[in-house]
Coordinates of C-alpha atoms and ligand atoms in Angstrom, one line a residue:
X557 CA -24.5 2.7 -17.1
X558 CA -25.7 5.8 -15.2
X559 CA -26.7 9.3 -15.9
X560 CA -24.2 10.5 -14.1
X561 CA -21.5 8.3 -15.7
X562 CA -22.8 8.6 -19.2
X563 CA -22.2 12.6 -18.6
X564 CA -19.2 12.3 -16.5
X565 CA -16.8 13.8 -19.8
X566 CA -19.2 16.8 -19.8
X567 CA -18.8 17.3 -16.2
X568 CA -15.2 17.0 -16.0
X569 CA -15.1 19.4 -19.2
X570 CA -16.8 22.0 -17.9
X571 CA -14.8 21.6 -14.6
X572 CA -11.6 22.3 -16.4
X573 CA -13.1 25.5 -18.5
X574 CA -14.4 27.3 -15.1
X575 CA -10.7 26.3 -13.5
X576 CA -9.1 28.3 -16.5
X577 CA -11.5 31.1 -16.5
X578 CA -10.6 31.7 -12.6
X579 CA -7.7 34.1 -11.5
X580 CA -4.6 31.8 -9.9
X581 CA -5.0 33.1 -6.6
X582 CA -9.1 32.7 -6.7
X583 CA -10.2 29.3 -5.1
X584 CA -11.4 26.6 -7.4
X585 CA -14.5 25.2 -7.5
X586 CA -14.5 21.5 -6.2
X587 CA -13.3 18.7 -9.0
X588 CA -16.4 16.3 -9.5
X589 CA -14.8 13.0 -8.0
X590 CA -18.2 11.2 -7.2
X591 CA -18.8 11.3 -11.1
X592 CA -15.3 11.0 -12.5
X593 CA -14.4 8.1 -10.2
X594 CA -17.8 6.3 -10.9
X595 CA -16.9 6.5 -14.6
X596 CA -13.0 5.5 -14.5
X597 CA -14.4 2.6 -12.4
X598 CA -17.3 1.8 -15.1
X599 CA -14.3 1.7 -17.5
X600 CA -10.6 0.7 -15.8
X601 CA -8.1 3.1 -16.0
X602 CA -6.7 1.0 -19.0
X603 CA -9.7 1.0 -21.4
X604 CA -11.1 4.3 -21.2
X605 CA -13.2 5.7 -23.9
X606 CA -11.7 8.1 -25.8
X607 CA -13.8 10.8 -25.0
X608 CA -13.7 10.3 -21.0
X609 CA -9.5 9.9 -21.8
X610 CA -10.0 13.6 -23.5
X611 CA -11.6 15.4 -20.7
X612 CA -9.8 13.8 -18.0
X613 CA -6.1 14.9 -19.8
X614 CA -7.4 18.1 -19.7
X615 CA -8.8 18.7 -16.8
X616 CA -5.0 16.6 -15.2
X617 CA -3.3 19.6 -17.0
X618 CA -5.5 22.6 -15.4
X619 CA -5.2 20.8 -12.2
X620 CA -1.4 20.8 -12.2
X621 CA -1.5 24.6 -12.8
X622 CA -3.7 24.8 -10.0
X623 CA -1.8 22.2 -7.6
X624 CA -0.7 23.0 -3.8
X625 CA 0.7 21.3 -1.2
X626 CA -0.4 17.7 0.4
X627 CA -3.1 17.6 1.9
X628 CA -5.0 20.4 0.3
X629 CA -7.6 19.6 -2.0
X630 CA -5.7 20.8 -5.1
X631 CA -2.7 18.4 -4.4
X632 CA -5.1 15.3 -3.9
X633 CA -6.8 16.1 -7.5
X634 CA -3.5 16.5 -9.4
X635 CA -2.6 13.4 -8.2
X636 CA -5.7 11.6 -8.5
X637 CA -5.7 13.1 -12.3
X638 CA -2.2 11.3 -13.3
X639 CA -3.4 8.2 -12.1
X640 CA -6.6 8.3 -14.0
X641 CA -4.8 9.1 -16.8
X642 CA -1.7 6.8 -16.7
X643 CA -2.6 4.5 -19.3
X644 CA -4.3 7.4 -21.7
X645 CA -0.8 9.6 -21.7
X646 CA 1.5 6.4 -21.3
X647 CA 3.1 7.2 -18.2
X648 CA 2.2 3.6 -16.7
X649 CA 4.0 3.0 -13.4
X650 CA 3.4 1.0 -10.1
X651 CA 3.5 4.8 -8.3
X652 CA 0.8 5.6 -10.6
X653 CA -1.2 2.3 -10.1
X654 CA -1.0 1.8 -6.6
X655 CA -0.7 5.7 -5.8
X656 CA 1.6 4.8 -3.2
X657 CA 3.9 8.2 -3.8
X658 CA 0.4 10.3 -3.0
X659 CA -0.3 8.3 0.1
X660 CA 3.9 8.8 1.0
X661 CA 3.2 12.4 1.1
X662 CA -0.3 12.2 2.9
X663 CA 1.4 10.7 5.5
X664 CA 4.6 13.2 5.6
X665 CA 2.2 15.9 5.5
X666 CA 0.2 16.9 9.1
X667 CA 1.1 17.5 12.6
X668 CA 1.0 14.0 13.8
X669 CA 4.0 12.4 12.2
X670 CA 4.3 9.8 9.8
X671 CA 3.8 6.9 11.4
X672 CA 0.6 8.2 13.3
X673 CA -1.3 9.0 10.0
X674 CA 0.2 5.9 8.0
X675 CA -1.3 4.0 11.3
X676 CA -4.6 5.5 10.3
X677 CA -4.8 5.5 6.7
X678 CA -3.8 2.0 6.7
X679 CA -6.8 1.6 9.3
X680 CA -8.7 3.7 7.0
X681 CA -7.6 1.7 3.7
X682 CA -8.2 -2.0 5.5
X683 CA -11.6 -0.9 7.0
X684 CA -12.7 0.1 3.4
X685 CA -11.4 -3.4 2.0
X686 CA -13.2 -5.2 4.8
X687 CA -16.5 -3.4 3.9
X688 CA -15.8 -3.8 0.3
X689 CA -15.5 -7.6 0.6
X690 CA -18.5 -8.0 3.0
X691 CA -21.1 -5.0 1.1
X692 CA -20.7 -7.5 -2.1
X693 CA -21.0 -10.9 0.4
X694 CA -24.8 -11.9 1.3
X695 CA -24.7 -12.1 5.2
X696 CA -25.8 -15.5 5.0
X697 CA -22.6 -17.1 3.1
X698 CA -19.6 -17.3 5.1
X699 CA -17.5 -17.7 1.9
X700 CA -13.8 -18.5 2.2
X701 CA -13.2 -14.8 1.6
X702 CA -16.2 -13.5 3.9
X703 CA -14.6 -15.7 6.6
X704 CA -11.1 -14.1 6.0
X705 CA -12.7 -10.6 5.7
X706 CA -14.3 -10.6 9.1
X707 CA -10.9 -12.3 10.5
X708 CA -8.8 -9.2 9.9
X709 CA -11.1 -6.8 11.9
X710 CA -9.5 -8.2 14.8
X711 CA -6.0 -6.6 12.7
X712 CA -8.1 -3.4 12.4
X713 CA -8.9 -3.2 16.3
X714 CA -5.2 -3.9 17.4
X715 CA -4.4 -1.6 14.6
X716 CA -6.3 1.3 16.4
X717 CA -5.3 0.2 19.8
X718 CA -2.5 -1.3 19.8
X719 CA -1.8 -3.7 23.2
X720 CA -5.2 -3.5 23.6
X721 CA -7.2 -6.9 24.3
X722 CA -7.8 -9.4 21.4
X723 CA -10.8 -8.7 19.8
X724 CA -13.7 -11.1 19.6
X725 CA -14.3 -12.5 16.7
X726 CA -17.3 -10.7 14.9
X727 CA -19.8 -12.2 12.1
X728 CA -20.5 -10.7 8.7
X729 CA -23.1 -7.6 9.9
X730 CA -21.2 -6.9 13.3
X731 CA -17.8 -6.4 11.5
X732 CA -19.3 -4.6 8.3
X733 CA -20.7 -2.1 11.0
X734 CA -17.7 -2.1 12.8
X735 CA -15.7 -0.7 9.5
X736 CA -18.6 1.5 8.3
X737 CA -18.1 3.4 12.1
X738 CA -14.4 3.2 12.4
X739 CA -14.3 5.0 8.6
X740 CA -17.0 7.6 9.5
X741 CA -15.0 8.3 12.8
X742 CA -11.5 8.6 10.9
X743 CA -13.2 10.7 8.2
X744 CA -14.3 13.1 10.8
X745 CA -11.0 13.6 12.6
X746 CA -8.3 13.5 10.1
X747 CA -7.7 15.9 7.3
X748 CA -11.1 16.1 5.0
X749 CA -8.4 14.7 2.0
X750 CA -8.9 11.1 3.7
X751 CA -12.3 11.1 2.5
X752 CA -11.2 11.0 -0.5
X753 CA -8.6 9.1 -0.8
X754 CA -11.1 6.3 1.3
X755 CA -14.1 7.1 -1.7
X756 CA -11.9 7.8 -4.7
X757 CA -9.4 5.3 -4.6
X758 CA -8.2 2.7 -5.4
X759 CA -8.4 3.1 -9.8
X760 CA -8.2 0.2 -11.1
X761 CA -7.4 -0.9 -14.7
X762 CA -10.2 -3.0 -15.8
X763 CA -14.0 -4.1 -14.5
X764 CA -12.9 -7.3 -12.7
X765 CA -14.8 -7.0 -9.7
X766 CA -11.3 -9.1 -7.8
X767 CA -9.2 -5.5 -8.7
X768 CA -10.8 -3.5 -6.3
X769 CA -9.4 -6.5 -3.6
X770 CA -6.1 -7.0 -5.4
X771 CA -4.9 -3.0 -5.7
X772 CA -6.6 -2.0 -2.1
X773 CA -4.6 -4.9 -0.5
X774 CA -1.4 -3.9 -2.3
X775 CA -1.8 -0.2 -0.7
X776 CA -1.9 -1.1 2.5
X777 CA 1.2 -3.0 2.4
X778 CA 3.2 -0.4 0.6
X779 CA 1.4 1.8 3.8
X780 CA 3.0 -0.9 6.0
X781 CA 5.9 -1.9 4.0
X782 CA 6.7 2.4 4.0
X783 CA 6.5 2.3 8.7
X784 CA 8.3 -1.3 8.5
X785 CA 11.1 0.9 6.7
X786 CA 10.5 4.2 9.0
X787 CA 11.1 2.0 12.0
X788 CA 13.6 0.4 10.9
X789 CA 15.7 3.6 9.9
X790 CA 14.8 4.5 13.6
X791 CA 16.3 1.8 15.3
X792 CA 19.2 2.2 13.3
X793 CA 19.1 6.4 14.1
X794 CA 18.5 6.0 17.7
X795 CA 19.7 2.6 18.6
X796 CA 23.1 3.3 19.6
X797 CA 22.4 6.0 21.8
X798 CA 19.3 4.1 23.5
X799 CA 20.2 0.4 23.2
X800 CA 17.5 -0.6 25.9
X801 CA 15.0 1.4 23.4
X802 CA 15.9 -0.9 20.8
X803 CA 13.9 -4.4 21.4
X804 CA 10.7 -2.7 21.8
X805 CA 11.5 -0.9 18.2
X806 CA 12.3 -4.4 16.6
X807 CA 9.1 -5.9 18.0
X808 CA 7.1 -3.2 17.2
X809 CA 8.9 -3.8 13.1
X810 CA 8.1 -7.3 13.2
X811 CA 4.4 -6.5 14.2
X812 CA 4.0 -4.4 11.3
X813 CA 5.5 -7.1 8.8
X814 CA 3.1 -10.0 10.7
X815 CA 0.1 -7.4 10.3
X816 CA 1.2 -7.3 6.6
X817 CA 1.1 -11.2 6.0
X818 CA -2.2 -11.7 7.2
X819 CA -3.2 -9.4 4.5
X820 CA -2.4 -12.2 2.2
X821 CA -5.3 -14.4 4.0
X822 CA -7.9 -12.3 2.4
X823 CA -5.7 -11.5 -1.2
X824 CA -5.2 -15.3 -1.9
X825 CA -8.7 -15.5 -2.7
X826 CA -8.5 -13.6 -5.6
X827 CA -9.7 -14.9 -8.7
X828 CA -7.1 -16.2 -10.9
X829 CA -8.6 -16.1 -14.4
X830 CA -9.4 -12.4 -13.2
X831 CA -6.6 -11.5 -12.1
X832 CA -4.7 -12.8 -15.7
X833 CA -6.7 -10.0 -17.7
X834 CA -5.3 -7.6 -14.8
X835 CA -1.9 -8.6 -15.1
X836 CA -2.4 -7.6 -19.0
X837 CA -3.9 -4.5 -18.4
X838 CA -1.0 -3.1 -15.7
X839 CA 2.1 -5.1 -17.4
X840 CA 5.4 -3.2 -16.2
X841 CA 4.1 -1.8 -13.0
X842 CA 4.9 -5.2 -10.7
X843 CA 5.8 -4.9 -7.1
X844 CA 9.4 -5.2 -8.0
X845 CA 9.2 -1.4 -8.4
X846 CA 7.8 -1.1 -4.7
X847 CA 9.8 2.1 -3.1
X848 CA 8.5 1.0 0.3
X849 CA 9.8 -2.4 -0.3
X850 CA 13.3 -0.9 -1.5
X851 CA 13.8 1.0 1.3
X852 CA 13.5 -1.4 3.8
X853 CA 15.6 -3.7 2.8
X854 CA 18.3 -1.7 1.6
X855 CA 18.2 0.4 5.4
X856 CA 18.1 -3.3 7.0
X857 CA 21.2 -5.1 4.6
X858 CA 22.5 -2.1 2.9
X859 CA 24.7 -3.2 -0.2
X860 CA 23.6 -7.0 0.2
X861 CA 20.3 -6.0 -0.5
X862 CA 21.3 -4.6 -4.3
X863 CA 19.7 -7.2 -6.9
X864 CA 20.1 -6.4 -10.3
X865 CA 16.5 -7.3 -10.8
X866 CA 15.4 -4.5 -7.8
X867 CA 18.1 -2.3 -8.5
X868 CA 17.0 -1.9 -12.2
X869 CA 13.4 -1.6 -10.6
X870 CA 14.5 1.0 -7.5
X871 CA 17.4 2.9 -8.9
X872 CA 19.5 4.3 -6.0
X873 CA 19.1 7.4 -6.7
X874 CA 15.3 6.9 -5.3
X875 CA 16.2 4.8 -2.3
X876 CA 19.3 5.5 -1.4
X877 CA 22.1 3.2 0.7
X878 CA 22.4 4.0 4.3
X879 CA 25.9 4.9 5.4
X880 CA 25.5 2.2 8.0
X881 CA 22.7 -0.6 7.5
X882 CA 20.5 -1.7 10.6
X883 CA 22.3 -5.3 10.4
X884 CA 26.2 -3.7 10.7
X885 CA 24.9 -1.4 13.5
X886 CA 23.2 -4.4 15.5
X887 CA 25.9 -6.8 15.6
X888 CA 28.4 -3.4 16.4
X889 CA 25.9 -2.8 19.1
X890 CA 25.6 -6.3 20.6
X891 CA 29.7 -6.3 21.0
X892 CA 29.2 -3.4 24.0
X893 CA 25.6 -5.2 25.9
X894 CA 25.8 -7.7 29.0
X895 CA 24.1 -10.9 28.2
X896 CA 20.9 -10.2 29.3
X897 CA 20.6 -7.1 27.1
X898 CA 22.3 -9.2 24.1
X899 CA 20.0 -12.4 24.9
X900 CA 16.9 -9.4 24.5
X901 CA 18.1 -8.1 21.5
X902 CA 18.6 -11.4 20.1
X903 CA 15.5 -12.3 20.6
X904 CA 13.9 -8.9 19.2
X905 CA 16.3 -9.6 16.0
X906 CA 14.4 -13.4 15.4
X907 CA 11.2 -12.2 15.7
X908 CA 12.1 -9.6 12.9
X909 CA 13.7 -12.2 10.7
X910 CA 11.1 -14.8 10.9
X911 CA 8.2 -12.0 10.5
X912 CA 9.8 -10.9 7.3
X913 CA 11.1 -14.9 6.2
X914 CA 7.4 -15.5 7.0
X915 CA 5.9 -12.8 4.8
X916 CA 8.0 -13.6 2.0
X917 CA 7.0 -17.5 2.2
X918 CA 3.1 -16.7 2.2
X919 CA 3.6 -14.1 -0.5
X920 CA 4.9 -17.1 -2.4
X921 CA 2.4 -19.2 -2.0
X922 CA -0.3 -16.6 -3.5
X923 CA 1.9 -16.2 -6.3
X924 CA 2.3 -19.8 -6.8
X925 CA -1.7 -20.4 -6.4
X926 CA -2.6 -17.2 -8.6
X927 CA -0.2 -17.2 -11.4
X928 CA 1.5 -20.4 -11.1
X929 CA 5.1 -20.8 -12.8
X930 CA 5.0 -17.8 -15.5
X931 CA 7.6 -14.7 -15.8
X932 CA 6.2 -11.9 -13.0
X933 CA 5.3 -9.1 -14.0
X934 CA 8.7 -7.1 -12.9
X935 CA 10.6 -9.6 -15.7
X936 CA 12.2 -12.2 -13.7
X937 CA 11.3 -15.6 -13.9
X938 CA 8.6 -15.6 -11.3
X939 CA 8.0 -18.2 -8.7
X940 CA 11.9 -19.0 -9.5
X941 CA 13.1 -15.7 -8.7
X942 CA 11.3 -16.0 -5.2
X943 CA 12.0 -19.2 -4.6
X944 CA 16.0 -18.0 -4.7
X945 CA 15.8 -14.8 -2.1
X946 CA 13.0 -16.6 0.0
X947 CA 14.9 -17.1 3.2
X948 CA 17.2 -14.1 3.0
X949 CA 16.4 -12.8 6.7
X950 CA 16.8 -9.0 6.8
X951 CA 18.7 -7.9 10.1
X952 CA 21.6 -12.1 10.7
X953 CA 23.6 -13.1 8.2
X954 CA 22.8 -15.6 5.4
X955 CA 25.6 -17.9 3.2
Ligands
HEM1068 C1 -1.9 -11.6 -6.8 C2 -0.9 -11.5 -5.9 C3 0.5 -11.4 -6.2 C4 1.3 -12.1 -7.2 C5 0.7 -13.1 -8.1 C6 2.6 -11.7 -7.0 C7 3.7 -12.2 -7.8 C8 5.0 -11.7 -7.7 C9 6.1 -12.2 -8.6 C10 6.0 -13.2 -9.7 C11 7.2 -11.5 -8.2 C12 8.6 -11.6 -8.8 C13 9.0 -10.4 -9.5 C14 8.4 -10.1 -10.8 O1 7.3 -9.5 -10.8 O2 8.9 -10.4 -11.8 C15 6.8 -10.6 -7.1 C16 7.7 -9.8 -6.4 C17 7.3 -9.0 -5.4 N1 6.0 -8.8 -4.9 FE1 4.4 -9.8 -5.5 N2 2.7 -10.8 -6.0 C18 1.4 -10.6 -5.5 C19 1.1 -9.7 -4.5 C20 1.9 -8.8 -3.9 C21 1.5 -7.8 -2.9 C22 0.1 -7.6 -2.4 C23 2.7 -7.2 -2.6 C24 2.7 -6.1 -1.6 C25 2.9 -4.8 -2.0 C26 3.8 -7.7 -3.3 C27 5.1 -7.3 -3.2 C28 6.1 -7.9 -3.9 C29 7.5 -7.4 -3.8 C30 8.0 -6.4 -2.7 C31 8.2 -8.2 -4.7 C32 9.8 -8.1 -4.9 C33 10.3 -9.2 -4.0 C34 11.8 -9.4 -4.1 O3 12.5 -8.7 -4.9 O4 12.3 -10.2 -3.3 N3 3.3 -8.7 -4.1 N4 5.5 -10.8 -6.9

């Protein structure tokens, strides 16, 4: 363990006594994320030693005194802080785990609009995977998950320029090099916050090396899952009143959901035995509780999309019904278009349906091959309960 590590509950200590010896409207010096992150990391979020546990509760309560608006500095360490200290003041969520609610209100924050910075953050967030994967890979062992790795660069490219040629395929060093520019570049052009959320996230629970994979992988599909639902509730906003507008917006949704199933490529070689202890350490904070998730489905099949299972997990109160779901406004739509316009929306519609059938199939068969046929995490009975909404298509009807 390092110097730095072994020291980290002094640092943080004596972060949190200059914070509360500072007037409120004085700046703050800078929390110390490279040593506080190093020593979650060394430890999990779920076994930390009690004396780390100590200093990081109090510096989480000095920073929400101290805590501004996304993406300021002071909003980024309040929130980093309740993550870190989920398990220690048992406030254990999926929110907390994943941090999905502080990347949510990255990307609300900014000029650009959401789905411009939730386009780069998930670039950001799959270019650090990519080099994670491939840093801990010798160049010279195209490994199942080195191979699958350097595969989704060619995601990462049509994520930056999108309609822009196919990539060609690169080999271990060319694509590692490729990520280590494309984050320097982002770095330097987007708020200074997405430094840090690239260098001090994700948290995860225990030392298995695989976590690092497992909770990276399931933030950038809550990123994606969060502009699947964004342009879905667009199409359904502006779709009547543009219908010609309305195949490109479908297309451009099922892109996002086949960009999210490729994902599973690189997550299905996860290490199962690791990934048992991780289960342990993070039990109650399953996908089932996915906001992202939630609100695309419910904007897509409105009341048909209410499970007791997800509405226990999403209340509605969080993610709300839409007064008219995508689906209802479609086929309303489709009444009024000649049957060129109605043969293109159909069309638009599939590609939807089987991006999202497809997604929920491949996600399956990662469950199946990592957990096998065991309760999931959310409480249903697993591979069971996905076997029985597997071909539920999200925007035609299904008996
Ligand atoms: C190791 C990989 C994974 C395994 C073993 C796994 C397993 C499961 C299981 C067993 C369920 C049933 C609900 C429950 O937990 O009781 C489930 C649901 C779900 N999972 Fe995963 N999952 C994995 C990765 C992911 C990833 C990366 C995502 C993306 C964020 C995700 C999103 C979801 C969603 C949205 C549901 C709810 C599905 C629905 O209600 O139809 N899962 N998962």
């Amino acid at each position: 363990m390092s110097t730095a590590v072994r020291s980290a509950p002094q640092t943080i200590r004596d972060w949190s006594r200059a914070v509360d010896g500072i007037g409120p409207g004085s700046p703050a010096p800078a929390f110390p994320f490279a040593e506080a992150t190093a020593a979650v990391r060394a430890h999990g979020t779920a076994e930390l030693p009690a004396e780390l546990a100590e200093a990081l509760v109090d510096a989480a309560r000095t920073a929400r005194t101290r805590a501004g608006e996304p993406p300021d500095e002071s909003w980024f360490t309040d929130r980093w802080l309740r993550s870190a200290t989920m398990t220690a003041t048992a406030t254990q969520s999926y929110e907390a785990y994943t941090m999905c609610g502080l990347f949510e209100q990255y990307c609300r924050s900014g000029p650009a609009g959401y789905q411009q910075h939730a386009r780069l953050l998930s670039a950001a967030l799959t270019a650090d995977l990519i080099r994670h994967e491939l840093d801990a890979a010798p160049s010279d062992r195209p490994d199942a998950r080195t191979a699958a790795a350097t595969r989704l660069t060619g995601d990462l490219c049509q994520a930056i320029r999108p309609g822009g040629a196919p990539p060609r395929p690169l080999g271990h060093d060319a694509a590692l090099r490729l990520c280590t520019r494309l984050i320097h570049r982002l770095c330097r052009t987007q708020p200074p916050v997405l430094r840090r959320i690239v260098d001090c996230t994700p948290l995860p629970a225990t030392t298995e090396p695989d976590e690092y994979l497992f909770t990276r992988s399931v933030q950038i599909m809550e990123v994606l899952s969060a502009v699947a639902a964004e342009q879905a509730g667009e199409a359904r906003n502006r779709g009547p009143h543009q219908p010609s507008g309305l195949p490109p917006r479908l297309h451009a949704l099922a892109d996002t959901l086949r960009h999210a199933t490729r994902l599973f490529h690189l997550l299905c070689t996860l290490d199962a035995g690791q990934f048992a202890h991780i289960r342990d350490a993070t039990y109650g904070t399953g996908a089932l509780q996915s906001p992202a998730f939630a609100a695309l489905e419910r904007c897509c099949r409105g009341e048909q999309a209410l499970r007791p299972e997800t509405l226990e997990a999403v209340p509605l109160d969080r993610s709300p019904l839409p007064e008219i779901p995508l689906r209802q406004a479609l086929a309303a739509l489709r009444t009024r278009l000649d049957p060129e316009a109605a043969a293109r929306l159909d069309e638009a519609v599939t590609a939807v349906d089987t991006a999202w059938v497809r997604w929920k199939r491949t996600h399956r068969g990662v469950a199946r091959r990592i957990i096998g046929d065991v309760p999931g995490t959310g409480g249903t009975d697993g591979l069971s309960y996905l076997n029985r909404h597997l071909d539920t298509p999200l925007l035609t009807h299904h008996d």
